[in-house]
Amino acid sequence: MAMKRALTSAVKTISSSSRYPFLSRTIHGSSDSKKIVGIFYKANEYASMNPDFVGCVEGSLGIRDWLESKGHEYIVTDDKDGPDSELEMHIPDLHVLITTPFHPAYVTAERIKRAKNLQLLLTAGIGSDHIDLNAAAAAGLTVAEVTGSNVVSVAEDELMRILILVRNFVPGYQQVINGDWNVAGIAYRAYDLEGKTIGTVGAGRIGKLLLQRLKPFNCNLLYHDRIRMDPLLESQTGANYEEDLVKMLGKCDVVVINTPLTDKTKGMFNKELIAKMKKGVLIVNNARGAIMDTQAVVDGCSSGHIGGYSGDVWYPQPAPKDHPWRYMPNQAMTPHISGTTIDAQLRYAAGTKDMLDKYFKGEEFPPQNYIVKEGELAPQYR
């Protein structure tokens, strides 16, 4: 019955081709053999150090035996960029592409056009902006992610980065490894977190968890979002809603970016917006690198208008060796790691397996997992 409903829905959608001119693919799969390609980062010598390290090429989300026992072909690689990459070889005949935000396969409109058999794009994690979502919608593809799988991981990492910046931790660490000892070189710009004004731009699942974790520090908590929280939740977090983003930014000692990357938010934090923030503001961005104007961040850190910048997201990823954020002052950057803790890997691996199983059976995914369904983008990406 579920398969019948899915096929009926697909037929109806295809018949409305004036709305989606390129639509030609069924929404759900079948039990027939499928070609599934996974794009993950390589773990190399670290792969064998933890049996739960499933989010890498070697771990393959722990689903290889299960997929192959069902007769499916499962190809996993980290080689994703350029015309001669391994991913390019499989684009014409793959049915499902699984990728992660930590080592994303950039699924362009051109790749979608050439992927004649492609039906399903899965993000093992949260955040599907590496996919041209409008092109996916026009092509009748389903895009889904494992909603909620790493929200705790990212929120904890954001809290850590706030403390690293506020306490001026990085220069102290560098002194130790360089054999130095200069307390004044750290203390002159190290502060307590208590009493500081912290604002999150975006208060979805991660933003709310961050606010809850900040409450015991007795900060002044603010948030800006397109949807205001329920009053009870607002009371529980102790956060105050700011409808005007610019006004909120001007009040904040620390700004945390927790909004998805969309056409509206790409390059949102440009020179003009950064200039409206407090001099010496600390910025944490674990959302997406492209939300920031790269050079504006470099200029802000160099001038001191941005007192510190920390995050794990870059554009593109992996970040090239000459990416200017690697060399700008007052930064505490890392590779994209916040959402790929071992605990998070186990959650998004299980969620990916569950969606694949439903896909094979022609069943619906959990509603919150859909990013593109039947030609429609999820609200946060519109």
CSV table of C-alpha atoms in Angstrom, one decimal, residues 42-54 56 58-59 342:
chain,number,residue,atom,x,y,z
A,42,LYS,CA,39.4,9.1,4.9
A,43,ALA,CA,40.6,8.0,8.4
A,44,ASN,CA,43.7,6.2,7.3
A,45,GLU,CA,45.7,5.1,10.3
A,46,TYR,CA,43.0,6.3,12.7
A,47,ALA,CA,40.3,4.0,11.3
A,48,SER,CA,41.4,1.0,13.3
A,49,MET,CA,41.7,2.9,16.6
A,50,ASN,CA,38.0,2.9,17.4
A,51,PRO,CA,35.5,0.3,16.3
A,52,ASP,CA,32.7,2.9,16.5
A,53,PHE,CA,34.5,5.2,14.0
A,54,VAL,CA,31.9,4.7,11.3
A,56,CYS,CA,34.9,7.6,7.5
A,58,GLU,CA,36.8,2.8,6.1
A,59,GLY,CA,33.8,2.7,8.4
A,342,ILE,CA,31.8,9.3,17.6
